[in-house]
Amino acid sequence: QLNAIEGDMLYLSDARRWLGGLRSVHALAAAPHSKGPDKILVSKDLVKEGELVIGRNHRVELLM
């Protein structure tokens, strides 16, 4: 669990560490949603900006 609150800075990246952050993006945490505490919803714009691959595993880190 991240224990993030609305407005916290998050770092989303492809779980394959050898990519060195090439497929990653910074985002602000939004208000909680009803999909469950283990789900993070990411907008299409962030997926495109970070060149994230849908269906792959991703890491999410709480920066601040």
Rosetta silent file (secondary structure, phi, psi, omega in degrees, C-alpha in Angstrom):
SEQUENCE: QLNAIEGDMLYLSDARRWLGGLRSVHALAAAPHSKGPDKILVSKDLVKEGELVIGRNHRVELLM
SCORE:     score description
SCORE:     0.000 S_00000001
   1 L     0.000  136.164 -178.722    0.000    0.000    0.000 S_00000001
   2 L   -81.186  -27.327 -173.755    1.291    3.422   -0.931 S_00000001
   3 L    56.193   36.208  178.628   -0.641    5.389    1.692 S_00000001
   4 L   -81.466  149.708  174.311   -0.799    8.225   -0.818 S_00000001
   5 L  -116.965  163.494 -178.228   -3.169   11.105   -0.381 S_00000001
   6 L   -54.881  128.512  179.741   -4.694   13.327   -3.040 S_00000001
   7 L    99.240  -11.453  177.723   -2.005   15.557   -4.545 S_00000001
   8 L   -67.540  147.770  178.459    0.981   13.321   -3.746 S_00000001
   9 E   -85.385  129.191  178.568    3.558   12.888   -6.520 S_00000001
  10 E  -117.515  152.993  175.558    3.782    9.346   -7.926 S_00000001
  11 E  -121.118  116.598  179.296    6.303    7.769  -10.288 S_00000001
  12 E  -106.711  131.010 -179.822    4.925    5.067  -12.600 S_00000001
  13 E  -146.605  157.427  175.234    7.379    2.949  -14.560 S_00000001
  14 E   -60.936  139.667 -176.827    7.608   -0.289  -16.453 S_00000001
  15 L   -69.378  -15.514  179.011    8.545   -3.096  -14.050 S_00000001
  16 L   -78.972   99.408 -172.788   11.412   -4.140  -16.330 S_00000001
  17 H   -60.685  -27.031 -177.270   14.248   -2.271  -14.619 S_00000001
  18 H   -67.944   -9.636  175.198   16.651   -2.648  -17.568 S_00000001
  19 H   -75.551  -13.558  174.366   14.590   -0.058  -19.452 S_00000001
  20 L    60.879   31.422  178.337   16.124    2.532  -17.131 S_00000001
  21 L    84.501    7.014  179.630   12.994    4.663  -16.839 S_00000001
  22 L   -63.182  -32.056  177.837   12.442    4.984  -20.591 S_00000001
  23 L  -111.150   79.373 -176.267    8.816    3.933  -20.118 S_00000001
  24 E  -152.352  164.810 -179.560    7.830    6.047  -17.126 S_00000001
  25 E  -158.819  148.484  172.133    5.833    9.096  -16.082 S_00000001
  26 E   -94.172  145.185 -179.498    5.249   11.309  -13.048 S_00000001
  27 E  -149.222  157.653  174.014    1.652   11.841  -11.933 S_00000001
  28 E   -97.086  137.600  178.114   -0.326   13.393   -9.111 S_00000001
  29 L   -69.458  137.852  177.842   -2.514   11.131   -6.998 S_00000001
  30 L  -102.037 -176.263  178.937   -6.230   11.853   -7.349 S_00000001
  31 L   -63.686  153.104  177.877   -9.105   11.182   -4.986 S_00000001
  32 L   -58.448  153.889  179.225   -9.805    7.525   -4.089 S_00000001
  33 L  -122.286  179.035 -174.590  -12.033    5.505   -6.404 S_00000001
  34 L   -96.387    8.510 -178.284  -14.365    2.541   -5.976 S_00000001
  35 L   -80.081   -9.417  179.396  -12.258   -0.062   -7.868 S_00000001
  36 L   115.839  155.654 -175.103  -10.476   -1.182   -4.718 S_00000001
  37 L   -71.270  -16.538 -178.665   -7.348   -0.188   -2.793 S_00000001
  38 L   -97.655   12.164 -179.616   -5.022   -2.340   -4.914 S_00000001
  39 L  -115.656  136.428  174.119   -5.979   -0.674   -8.225 S_00000001
  40 L  -120.368  125.389 -179.972   -4.482    2.464   -9.719 S_00000001
  41 L   -94.169  132.096 -177.767   -6.300    4.105  -12.596 S_00000001
  42 L  -123.240  132.015 -178.962   -4.129    5.830  -15.195 S_00000001
  43 L   -70.559  158.026  177.502   -5.459    8.165  -17.877 S_00000001
  44 H   -60.786  -35.475  179.103   -4.832    7.524  -21.570 S_00000001
  45 H   -62.802  -41.795  178.345   -2.832   10.756  -21.696 S_00000001
  46 H   -68.609  -37.101  177.085   -0.420    9.508  -19.005 S_00000001
  47 H   -60.925  -44.731 -179.718   -0.082    6.134  -20.737 S_00000001
  48 H   -67.119  -46.832 -178.532    0.822    7.932  -23.952 S_00000001
  49 H   -60.071  -42.705 -178.427    3.155   10.446  -22.274 S_00000001
  50 H   -88.129   -0.454 -176.909    5.061    7.738  -20.400 S_00000001
  51 L    52.157   39.042  178.769    4.951    5.286  -23.322 S_00000001
  52 L   -74.172  145.691 -178.993    3.575    2.715  -20.879 S_00000001
  53 L  -100.726  116.616  179.244    2.566   -0.620  -22.368 S_00000001
  54 L   -63.462  133.869 -179.965   -0.969   -1.696  -21.436 S_00000001
  55 L    97.670  -13.577  176.840   -0.998   -5.231  -20.060 S_00000001
  56 L   -89.552  162.179  174.679    2.568   -5.125  -18.691 S_00000001
  57 L   -78.688  141.238  179.587    3.446   -4.961  -15.023 S_00000001
  58 E  -129.664  153.569  176.047    4.316   -1.510  -13.705 S_00000001
  59 E  -101.480  143.866  175.153    5.929   -0.158  -10.554 S_00000001
  60 E  -128.009  125.140  179.961    4.392    2.739   -8.656 S_00000001
  61 E  -120.571  142.513  174.601    6.434    4.726   -6.170 S_00000001
  62 E   -88.891  117.617 -178.779    5.337    7.492   -3.841 S_00000001
  63 L   -90.400  -45.648  177.924    7.779   10.385   -4.249 S_00000001
  64 L  -167.913    0.000    0.000    6.204   12.973   -1.932 S_00000001
